[in-house]
Coordinates of C-alpha atoms and ligand atoms in Angstrom, one line a residue:
Chain A
M536 CA 12.2 -7.3 61.6
P537 CA 14.7 -4.4 62.2
D538 CA 12.1 -1.0 63.1
F539 CA 13.2 1.1 60.0
L540 CA 12.7 -2.1 57.3
L541 CA 9.1 -2.0 59.2
Q542 CA 8.5 0.7 58.7
T543 CA 9.1 1.5 55.5
V544 CA 7.2 -1.9 54.9
F545 CA 3.8 -0.3 56.2
N546 CA 4.3 3.0 54.1
A547 CA 5.0 0.8 51.5
S548 CA 1.6 -1.0 51.5
Y549 CA -0.3 2.7 52.1
A550 CA 1.5 3.7 48.8
A551 CA 0.6 0.4 47.3
S552 CA -2.6 0.8 48.7
Y553 CA -4.0 3.5 46.5
M554 CA -1.8 3.4 44.1
A555 CA -3.9 0.2 43.0
L556 CA -7.5 1.8 43.6
I557 CA -6.6 4.0 40.9
A558 CA -4.8 2.2 38.5
V559 CA -7.7 -0.9 39.0
G560 CA -10.0 2.6 37.6
L561 CA -8.4 2.7 35.1
V562 CA -7.7 -0.7 33.8
L563 CA -11.6 -1.4 34.1
I564 CA -12.1 2.1 32.4
F565 CA -9.9 0.4 29.4
G566 CA -10.9 -3.0 29.4
V567 CA -14.6 -1.3 28.8
M568 CA -14.4 1.6 27.2
G569 CA -11.1 1.1 25.4
V570 CA -10.3 4.6 26.0
I571 CA -7.1 5.3 28.2
N572 CA -8.8 8.2 30.8
F573 CA -6.1 10.6 30.9
A574 CA -8.4 12.7 34.0
H575 CA -8.3 10.0 35.7
G576 CA -5.2 11.5 38.2
E577 CA -8.2 14.5 38.5
L578 CA -10.7 12.2 39.1
Y579 CA -8.7 10.8 42.2
M580 CA -8.2 14.7 42.9
A581 CA -12.0 15.9 43.0
G582 CA -12.4 12.7 45.6
A583 CA -9.8 14.5 48.1
Y584 CA -11.8 18.1 47.4
A585 CA -15.0 15.7 48.2
I586 CA -13.0 16.3 51.8
V587 CA -12.3 18.9 51.2
F588 CA -16.2 20.1 51.1
F589 CA -18.0 17.5 53.2
Y590 CA -15.9 17.0 55.6
V591 CA -13.7 20.6 56.3
W592 CA -16.7 22.8 55.3
S593 CA -19.5 20.8 55.7
G594 CA -18.3 19.5 58.8
L595 CA -20.0 15.5 57.7
P596 CA -18.8 13.1 59.2
F597 CA -15.6 11.9 58.0
F598 CA -16.6 8.5 56.7
V599 CA -19.8 9.9 55.7
A600 CA -18.0 12.3 53.3
V601 CA -16.1 9.6 51.6
A602 CA -19.2 7.8 50.6
L603 CA -20.4 10.9 49.7
G604 CA -16.7 11.4 47.6
L605 CA -17.6 7.9 46.1
V606 CA -20.6 8.3 44.7
F607 CA -20.1 12.2 43.6
V608 CA -16.8 11.1 41.5
G609 CA -18.6 7.7 40.3
C610 CA -21.4 10.4 38.8
L611 CA -18.1 12.1 37.7
G612 CA -17.5 9.4 35.3
I613 CA -21.2 8.5 34.2
L614 CA -21.0 12.5 33.3
M615 CA -17.6 11.6 31.1
E616 CA -19.7 8.3 29.4
L617 CA -22.6 9.9 28.8
T618 CA -21.2 13.7 27.0
L619 CA -17.4 12.8 26.0
F620 CA -17.0 8.6 25.6
R621 CA -20.4 7.4 24.3
P622 CA -20.1 10.2 21.3
L623 CA -16.8 9.6 20.7
R624 CA -17.5 5.7 21.2
T625 CA -16.1 4.1 17.6
N626 CA -12.8 6.7 18.2
P627 CA -10.8 5.8 21.5
L628 CA -8.5 8.4 19.8
G629 CA -11.0 11.2 20.3
G630 CA -11.9 9.7 24.1
L631 CA -8.2 10.4 24.9
I632 CA -8.4 13.5 24.0
A633 CA -11.4 14.7 25.1
S634 CA -10.9 13.5 28.4
I635 CA -7.8 15.6 28.9
G636 CA -10.3 17.8 27.6
F637 CA -12.0 16.8 30.6
L638 CA -8.4 17.3 33.4
L639 CA -8.6 21.0 32.4
I640 CA -12.5 21.6 33.0
L641 CA -12.2 19.2 36.1
Q642 CA -9.1 21.6 37.4
T643 CA -10.3 24.4 36.7
L644 CA -13.2 24.1 38.7
A645 CA -11.1 23.4 41.7
V646 CA -9.7 26.2 41.3
L647 CA -12.0 28.7 40.7
G648 CA -14.3 26.5 43.8
F649 CA -11.6 26.0 46.5
G650 CA -8.5 28.1 45.5
L651 CA -4.8 27.6 44.6
R652 CA -2.7 26.7 47.4
N653 CA -2.9 23.6 49.2
Q654 CA -6.1 22.4 50.9
N655 CA -5.2 21.6 54.9
V656 CA -7.6 18.9 56.0
P657 CA -7.3 18.4 59.5
P658 CA -6.6 15.0 60.8
V659 CA -8.6 12.3 60.8
S660 CA -7.4 10.6 64.0
Q661 CA -4.2 10.8 66.2
G662 CA -4.2 7.4 67.0
R663 CA -1.8 5.0 65.7
I664 CA -0.4 1.1 65.7
T665 CA 3.3 1.2 66.9
V666 CA 5.2 -2.5 66.6
G667 CA 8.6 -2.1 68.2
G668 CA 9.8 1.6 67.3
A669 CA 7.7 0.9 63.8
F670 CA 4.0 2.8 63.5
L671 CA 2.0 2.9 61.3
T672 CA -0.7 5.6 61.5
Y673 CA -4.8 4.8 62.1
E674 CA -5.3 7.2 58.8
R675 CA -2.8 5.2 56.9
L676 CA -4.5 1.8 57.7
Y677 CA -8.1 3.2 57.1
V678 CA -6.4 3.1 53.8
I679 CA -5.0 -0.2 53.4
I680 CA -8.2 -1.5 55.2
A681 CA -10.5 0.4 52.3
T682 CA -8.3 -0.9 49.2
I683 CA -8.4 -4.7 50.9
G684 CA -12.3 -4.1 51.1
L685 CA -13.3 -2.4 47.8
L686 CA -10.6 -3.9 45.5
T687 CA -12.6 -7.2 47.4
A688 CA -15.6 -6.5 46.2
L689 CA -15.0 -5.7 43.5
Y690 CA -13.7 -9.1 42.6
F691 CA -17.2 -10.7 43.9
F692 CA -18.8 -8.2 42.1
L693 CA -17.5 -9.3 38.2
R694 CA -16.8 -12.5 38.8
K695 CA -20.0 -13.5 40.9
S696 CA -22.9 -11.3 39.5
K697 CA -24.1 -11.1 35.8
F698 CA -23.4 -7.6 35.4
G699 CA -20.2 -8.4 36.2
W700 CA -20.1 -10.2 34.1
A701 CA -20.8 -8.6 32.0
L702 CA -18.7 -5.9 32.5
R703 CA -15.8 -8.8 31.5
A704 CA -17.9 -9.7 28.3
C705 CA -17.7 -6.0 27.1
A706 CA -14.3 -5.3 27.8
Q707 CA -13.4 -9.3 25.8
D708 CA -15.9 -8.8 22.8
R709 CA -18.2 -6.2 22.5
E710 CA -19.8 -7.4 19.4
A711 CA -20.4 -10.7 20.9
A712 CA -21.7 -9.0 24.5
A713 CA -24.7 -7.8 22.5
L714 CA -25.4 -10.5 20.6
Q715 CA -26.1 -11.8 24.1
G716 CA -28.5 -9.0 25.4
I717 CA -25.7 -7.1 27.1
S718 CA -26.3 -2.7 25.9
I719 CA -22.5 -1.3 25.6
N720 CA -24.7 2.3 26.9
Q721 CA -25.7 0.4 30.2
T722 CA -22.1 -1.8 30.4
A723 CA -20.2 1.7 29.8
R724 CA -22.5 3.5 32.4
Y725 CA -21.9 0.5 35.0
A726 CA -17.7 1.0 34.3
M727 CA -16.8 4.5 34.4
F728 CA -19.4 4.5 37.6
I729 CA -16.9 1.8 39.5
G730 CA -13.3 3.0 38.3
A731 CA -13.7 6.5 38.6
A732 CA -15.6 6.2 42.7
L733 CA -12.2 4.2 42.8
A734 CA -10.1 6.9 42.2
G735 CA -12.3 9.1 44.0
V736 CA -12.4 7.1 47.2
A737 CA -8.3 7.2 46.3
G738 CA -8.6 10.9 46.7
A739 CA -11.0 11.0 49.6
M740 CA -9.0 8.5 52.0
T741 CA -5.7 10.2 51.5
A742 CA -6.9 14.1 51.5
P743 CA -6.0 14.3 55.3
L744 CA -2.6 12.8 54.6
V745 CA -2.0 14.7 51.3
A746 CA -2.8 18.5 51.3
P747 CA -5.0 18.8 47.9
S748 CA -4.3 20.5 45.3
P749 CA -6.1 21.4 41.6
Y750 CA -2.5 19.7 40.7
M751 CA -2.6 16.8 42.7
G752 CA -3.9 14.1 40.2
H753 CA -0.3 15.3 37.6
S754 CA 1.4 13.4 40.8
V755 CA -0.7 9.6 40.4
I756 CA -1.3 10.3 37.0
V757 CA 2.5 9.0 35.5
T758 CA 2.2 6.6 38.6
A759 CA -0.9 4.8 37.3
F760 CA 0.8 4.6 33.8
I761 CA 4.0 3.0 34.9
I762 CA 1.4 0.3 36.9
I763 CA -0.7 -0.3 34.5
I764 CA 2.2 -0.6 32.0
V765 CA 3.9 -3.2 34.3
G766 CA 1.4 -5.2 35.1
G767 CA -0.1 -5.6 31.7
I768 CA -2.2 -2.8 30.3
G769 CA -6.3 -4.3 30.5
S770 CA -5.2 -7.1 33.1
L771 CA -6.7 -6.1 36.7
E772 CA -4.7 -8.8 38.8
G773 CA -1.8 -7.5 36.9
A774 CA -2.2 -3.7 38.2
V775 CA -3.1 -4.6 41.9
V776 CA 0.4 -6.9 41.8
A777 CA 2.1 -3.8 39.6
A778 CA 1.0 -1.5 42.6
V779 CA 2.4 -3.3 45.2
L780 CA 5.4 -4.5 43.2
Y781 CA 6.4 -0.4 42.4
A782 CA 5.0 0.8 45.4
F783 CA 7.4 -1.4 47.2
V784 CA 10.8 -0.4 45.1
H785 CA 9.8 2.8 45.6
T786 CA 10.1 3.4 48.9
F787 CA 12.7 1.6 49.9
V788 CA 14.7 3.8 47.5
T789 CA 13.5 7.1 48.3
T790 CA 13.6 5.3 52.1
F791 CA 17.4 4.7 51.2
Y792 CA 17.6 6.9 48.8
D793 CA 16.1 9.7 47.6
G794 CA 12.7 10.6 46.0
V795 CA 14.0 11.3 42.9
I796 CA 16.3 7.9 42.5
A797 CA 12.7 5.8 43.4
N798 CA 11.3 7.8 40.4
I799 CA 14.2 6.8 38.0
V800 CA 14.3 3.5 39.4
G801 CA 10.6 3.1 39.0
L802 CA 11.3 3.9 35.5
L803 CA 14.1 1.5 34.9
L804 CA 11.4 -0.9 36.7
M805 CA 9.1 -0.2 33.7
L806 CA 11.9 -1.0 31.2
A807 CA 12.7 -4.2 32.0
V808 CA 9.3 -5.5 32.6
L809 CA 9.1 -4.3 29.1
V810 CA 12.1 -6.0 28.0
V811 CA 11.6 -9.5 29.0
K812 CA 7.8 -9.1 29.0
P813 CA 6.7 -6.3 26.0
Q814 CA 2.8 -7.0 27.4
G815 CA 3.7 -6.4 31.1
L816 CA 3.3 -8.5 33.4
F817 CA -0.3 -10.6 33.6
G818 CA -0.5 -8.8 29.9
V819 CA -2.7 -11.1 27.1
R820 CA -2.1 -11.8 24.0
E821 CA -3.6 -8.3 21.3
R822 CA -6.7 -8.0 20.7
A823 CA -9.0 -9.1 18.4
Chain B
M390 CA -43.3 -17.5 7.6
L391 CA -40.7 -16.9 11.0
L392 CA -38.3 -14.8 9.2
E393 CA -38.4 -13.3 5.7
V394 CA -36.0 -10.4 4.1
R395 CA -36.9 -8.2 2.1
N396 CA -34.4 -7.0 -0.9
L397 CA -31.9 -6.5 1.7
H398 CA -29.0 -3.7 0.7
V399 CA -25.9 -3.9 2.5
H400 CA -22.9 -1.6 2.0
Y401 CA -19.3 -1.4 3.7
N402 CA -17.9 2.3 3.3
K403 CA -20.1 2.7 -0.1
V404 CA -18.5 -1.1 -1.4
A405 CA -21.5 -2.9 -2.0
A406 CA -21.7 -6.5 -0.1
L407 CA -25.5 -8.0 -0.4
K408 CA -27.7 -6.5 -3.6
G409 CA -31.1 -7.0 -2.8
V410 CA -31.0 -10.6 -1.1
S411 CA -34.7 -11.4 -0.2
L412 CA -34.9 -15.5 2.2
Q413 CA -37.7 -16.9 4.1
V414 CA -37.4 -19.3 7.1
P415 CA -40.0 -21.5 7.9
S416 CA -40.8 -22.2 11.7
G417 CA -38.9 -25.7 11.3
G418 CA -36.5 -27.7 9.9
I419 CA -32.6 -26.3 8.5
V420 CA -32.4 -23.4 5.6
T421 CA -28.6 -23.3 4.4
I422 CA -26.9 -20.7 3.2
I423 CA -24.3 -21.4 1.6
G424 CA -21.8 -19.5 -1.5
A425 CA -18.0 -19.2 -1.8
N426 CA -15.3 -16.7 -0.1
G427 CA -16.8 -12.7 0.1
A428 CA -20.7 -13.7 -1.0
G429 CA -22.3 -12.1 1.2
K430 CA -23.1 -15.2 4.0
S431 CA -22.1 -13.3 7.1
T432 CA -23.1 -10.0 6.0
T433 CA -26.7 -11.5 5.6
L434 CA -26.9 -13.2 8.9
R435 CA -25.2 -10.4 10.8
S436 CA -27.8 -8.1 9.1
I437 CA -30.3 -10.3 11.0
S438 CA -28.8 -10.1 14.1
G439 CA -28.5 -6.5 14.1
L440 CA -24.4 -6.3 14.0
T441 CA -24.6 -4.8 10.9
K442 CA -27.5 -1.8 9.8
P443 CA -29.0 -2.9 6.1
S444 CA -28.5 0.5 3.9
K445 CA -32.1 -1.1 2.2
G446 CA -34.8 -3.5 2.4
E447 CA -36.5 -5.3 5.4
I448 CA -36.1 -8.0 8.0
H449 CA -39.1 -8.9 9.8
F450 CA -39.3 -11.4 12.6
D451 CA -42.1 -12.8 13.8
G452 CA -44.6 -10.5 12.1
Q453 CA -42.1 -7.8 13.3
R454 CA -39.6 -5.4 11.0
I455 CA -36.7 -5.7 13.1
D456 CA -34.1 -4.3 11.0
N457 CA -33.9 -1.0 12.6
L458 CA -33.3 -2.5 16.1
P459 CA -29.7 -2.7 17.9
A460 CA -28.5 -6.3 18.5
E461 CA -29.1 -6.8 21.9
K462 CA -32.8 -5.6 21.2
I463 CA -33.1 -8.4 18.5
V464 CA -31.5 -11.0 20.6
A465 CA -34.3 -10.2 23.2
R466 CA -37.0 -10.7 20.1
G467 CA -35.9 -14.9 20.1
I468 CA -32.7 -14.8 17.6
A469 CA -29.5 -16.4 19.0
H470 CA -26.4 -15.6 16.1
V471 CA -23.2 -17.8 16.9
P472 CA -21.3 -15.7 14.8
E473 CA -17.8 -16.5 12.7
G474 CA -14.9 -17.7 14.2
R475 CA -17.4 -18.7 17.4
R476 CA -16.0 -15.8 19.2
I477 CA -16.4 -17.2 23.1
F478 CA -15.4 -14.7 25.8
P479 CA -11.8 -16.7 26.3
D480 CA -11.2 -15.0 30.0
L481 CA -15.1 -16.2 30.8
T482 CA -15.4 -19.5 32.2
V483 CA -16.8 -22.3 30.5
E484 CA -20.0 -22.0 32.4
E485 CA -19.6 -18.6 32.7
N486 CA -20.1 -17.8 29.2
L487 CA -23.2 -20.4 29.0
R488 CA -24.7 -18.5 31.6
I489 CA -24.4 -14.7 29.8
G490 CA -26.9 -16.8 27.1
A491 CA -29.0 -16.3 29.4
F492 CA -28.3 -12.3 30.0
L493 CA -31.8 -11.3 29.4
R494 CA -33.6 -14.1 30.9
T495 CA -35.4 -13.7 34.7
D496 CA -36.7 -17.8 34.5
K497 CA -33.6 -18.6 37.6
A498 CA -35.3 -22.2 37.6
K499 CA -35.2 -22.7 33.7
I500 CA -32.0 -21.1 33.3
E501 CA -30.2 -23.8 35.7
S502 CA -32.6 -26.7 34.0
D503 CA -31.3 -25.3 30.9
I504 CA -27.5 -25.7 31.6
E505 CA -28.2 -28.6 33.1
D506 CA -30.0 -29.9 29.2
I507 CA -26.5 -28.2 27.9
F508 CA -24.1 -30.1 30.1
Q509 CA -25.8 -33.2 28.8
R510 CA -25.7 -32.8 24.9
F511 CA -21.9 -31.7 25.0
P512 CA -20.0 -34.1 28.5
R513 CA -17.0 -32.9 27.6
L514 CA -18.4 -28.4 28.4
K515 CA -19.3 -30.4 31.6
E516 CA -15.6 -31.7 32.7
R517 CA -14.2 -28.3 31.8
R518 CA -16.7 -25.9 33.5
T519 CA -14.2 -23.7 35.5
Q520 CA -12.0 -23.6 32.8
W521 CA -11.3 -20.8 30.5
A522 CA -12.6 -20.5 27.8
R523 CA -9.5 -19.8 25.7
T524 CA -7.9 -23.2 26.9
L525 CA -10.7 -25.8 25.0
S526 CA -9.6 -26.7 21.2
G527 CA -11.6 -25.7 18.8
G528 CA -14.8 -28.2 19.1
E529 CA -15.1 -27.4 22.3
Q530 CA -14.7 -23.4 21.9
Q531 CA -17.8 -24.4 19.4
M532 CA -19.9 -26.1 21.6
V533 CA -19.3 -22.9 24.1
A534 CA -20.7 -21.0 21.2
I535 CA -23.6 -22.7 20.3
G536 CA -24.3 -23.5 24.1
R537 CA -24.5 -20.0 24.7
A538 CA -27.1 -19.5 21.7
L539 CA -29.0 -21.8 23.6
M540 CA -28.6 -20.3 27.2
S541 CA -31.5 -17.6 25.1
G542 CA -33.9 -19.4 24.0
P543 CA -34.1 -18.9 21.4
K544 CA -36.7 -19.0 18.7
L545 CA -34.7 -19.5 15.5
L546 CA -30.8 -20.1 15.6
L547 CA -28.3 -19.0 13.6
L548 CA -25.0 -20.4 12.6
D549 CA -21.8 -18.7 10.6
E550 CA -19.1 -21.8 10.2
P551 CA -19.7 -24.5 12.5
S552 CA -17.5 -26.4 10.8
M553 CA -14.5 -24.4 10.7
G554 CA -11.8 -25.6 11.7
L555 CA -12.4 -28.4 12.4
S556 CA -11.3 -32.1 12.7
P557 CA -13.5 -34.5 10.2
V558 CA -14.5 -36.2 13.3
M559 CA -16.1 -33.2 14.8
V560 CA -17.9 -32.0 11.5
Q561 CA -19.8 -35.2 11.8
E562 CA -20.3 -34.7 15.0
M563 CA -21.4 -30.7 14.4
A564 CA -23.7 -32.3 12.0
R565 CA -25.0 -34.2 14.6
I566 CA -25.4 -31.6 17.0
V567 CA -27.3 -29.0 14.2
S568 CA -29.9 -31.7 12.7
D569 CA -30.2 -32.0 16.8
I570 CA -31.2 -28.9 17.5
A571 CA -33.7 -28.2 14.9
E572 CA -35.4 -32.1 16.2
R573 CA -36.1 -30.3 19.1
G574 CA -37.8 -27.5 17.6
V575 CA -35.4 -24.6 17.6
P576 CA -34.7 -23.4 13.1
V577 CA -31.6 -22.8 12.2
V578 CA -30.2 -20.7 9.9
L579 CA -26.9 -22.2 8.6
V580 CA -24.2 -20.8 6.8
E581 CA -21.5 -23.0 5.0
Q582 CA -18.7 -23.5 3.1
N583 CA -19.0 -27.2 3.2
A584 CA -21.6 -26.9 0.5
G585 CA -22.2 -31.1 0.3
L586 CA -22.8 -31.4 4.5
A587 CA -25.1 -28.0 4.5
L588 CA -27.0 -29.0 1.5
K589 CA -27.4 -33.3 3.4
L590 CA -28.9 -31.4 6.6
A591 CA -30.8 -28.6 5.2
S592 CA -34.3 -29.2 3.6
Y593 CA -34.7 -25.4 1.8
A594 CA -30.8 -23.7 0.0
Y595 CA -30.1 -20.4 -1.2
V596 CA -26.5 -20.3 -3.2
L597 CA -25.2 -16.6 -2.7
E598 CA -23.0 -15.0 -5.1
I599 CA -21.4 -12.0 -5.0
G600 CA -24.6 -10.2 -3.0
T601 CA -27.2 -11.7 -4.8
V602 CA -29.2 -15.4 -4.8
A603 CA -28.1 -16.8 -7.6
V604 CA -29.9 -20.4 -7.2
E605 CA -32.7 -21.4 -4.6
G606 CA -34.4 -24.2 -3.6
K607 CA -35.2 -27.4 -2.0
A608 CA -31.4 -28.7 -0.6
S609 CA -32.8 -31.9 -2.6
D610 CA -32.8 -31.2 -5.3
L611 CA -29.8 -28.2 -5.2
Q612 CA -27.6 -31.4 -4.7
T613 CA -28.6 -32.3 -8.4
N614 CA -28.3 -28.6 -10.2
D615 CA -25.9 -28.8 -12.5
H616 CA -24.1 -25.5 -11.5
V617 CA -24.4 -26.0 -7.8
R618 CA -22.7 -29.2 -8.8
R619 CA -20.5 -28.0 -10.9
A620 CA -19.3 -24.5 -8.3
Y621 CA -20.0 -25.7 -5.0
L622 CA -19.7 -29.9 -4.9
G623 CA -16.7 -30.8 -7.2
A624 CA -18.4 -32.7 -9.6
Ligands
LIG404 N1 -15.4 -5.0 7.6 C1 -15.8 -5.0 7.0 N2 -15.4 -3.7 6.2 C2 -15.5 -4.1 5.0 N3 -16.1 -5.1 4.1 C3 -16.2 -6.2 4.8 C4 -16.4 -6.0 5.9 N4 -17.0 -7.1 6.0 C5 -17.1 -7.6 5.1 N5 -16.8 -7.0 3.8 C6 -16.9 -7.4 3.0 O1 -17.7 -7.7 2.3 C7 -18.4 -8.5 1.1 C8 -18.8 -9.9 2.1 O2 -18.4 -10.5 3.4 P1 -19.0 -11.6 3.8 O3 -17.9 -11.5 4.9 O4 -20.2 -11.1 4.6 O5 -18.6 -12.9 3.0 P2 -19.2 -14.4 3.6 O6 -19.9 -15.0 2.4 O7 -18.9 -14.6 4.9 O8 -17.2 -14.8 3.1 P3 -16.6 -16.3 3.8 O9 -17.3 -17.5 3.5 O10 -15.3 -15.7 4.0 O11 -17.3 -15.9 5.3 C9 -16.9 -9.4 1.0 O12 -16.1 -8.7 -0.1 C10 -16.2 -8.7 2.7 O13 -15.0 -8.0 1.5
LIG405 MG1 -18.4 -15.9 6.5

């Protein structure tokens, strides 16, 4: 493979990884809660700021800071569930609007705590893998590895554990789940913790590569929406496949044309999928 | 009495669905609730299992009042509800559907032997244990729904129209399954539109008409009751 092609594959794999983390979290929350979480980009932002706080300011080792970021953002998810989504359980539109409010609060807190400017996060490693003339930095490789690790763990949790079954059952039929003794409140806490934590990890792991800012959530949320629509709203596998598809198309078009055209092509990709398969690539039938 | 429903009233957005239903279920055998579409049969079962909150009246189970408990606490007390339309989890496998019925149980060894017991009762499910539940036929899905309910180890089973949408052969199979459950010691409340079948299976029957109990009595007596024969048995 020519070097520039391989280089673009490396770049696309990195982009696919963190976008998959974000999109899978968004789908998980939508599945169990029935709410579109508009604050998801800000949970990603909060993960990046956890790195600013724990790694840059407090001087903790990077991966310890990532773990703390995971827990911190996961707890933000639980906070959203307790204060916003639980009182609005029967009102998904209300949940969506409340999540927009939460988004603004998180942005404001980031501005108050850290200022408006972009944060500089010192590199975690200068290392890189070189293959011919193409290279993959360790920082990006860590993101890819973390994504594969976390999504594999999520897969086994959902398929092999009792609480994983409970999560899927709640997403499919809340009432029938209650009849099995599954508490929707408890399940919602799990889903919000996991979904938020995945976005938080994406923000934390990419923080050294993106120079965090309070408004960085905007850049990912639109892409995340495109991805979950292409994948089929409600489908976790779909979110992963669509993240890979989108990232490869977007990265290749950016490399060989430019970023604006890439965004347009991304939207066209979504339209094309919706025309051919309105429920998305892995979409399931309407829920009852 | 294992279950006592006293003067139950249920409203959906101010419209009354139940207007003072009382019924009793002993700790063995089959009690049936029959009635026309919209009579309130499902609403009665949903109130017992906690899916619908009554606006008035009391429900006592095993000597304790349960009408103020949420559904997930009521199943913990020992009431399993196979809802109307089966409501299996389409994107869980057959085996996951059954195991999730045992969600609240911690007796691992007994769960395993109960799973084997279900597979013995429903050999078709064993063959399909790793299949997505949505790929099953209607009759098989009903078996999953019943198996899932039995996996909670219930003291009382509520069945809402288990024969709905099934072929005549499957309906007979379902009748055999329901009698078998009762014979093995789990009392059943059977809601049916197929009144003839229900009255054959049950020992006691309630006839619901627009939210009230119009007739009740021994199932064998109701089979010869003029009103029941004309309105429900097509005589
Ligand atoms: N979720 C609901 N919202 C509003 N009204 C409802 C709801 N569920 C039931 N009802 C009304 O309550 C009454 C009783 O309904 P229910 O489902 O209990 O009847 P049923 O005897 O089970 O009928 P079927 O044989 O058709 O299943 C009906 O008039 C129905 O329209
Ligand atoms: Mg009904």
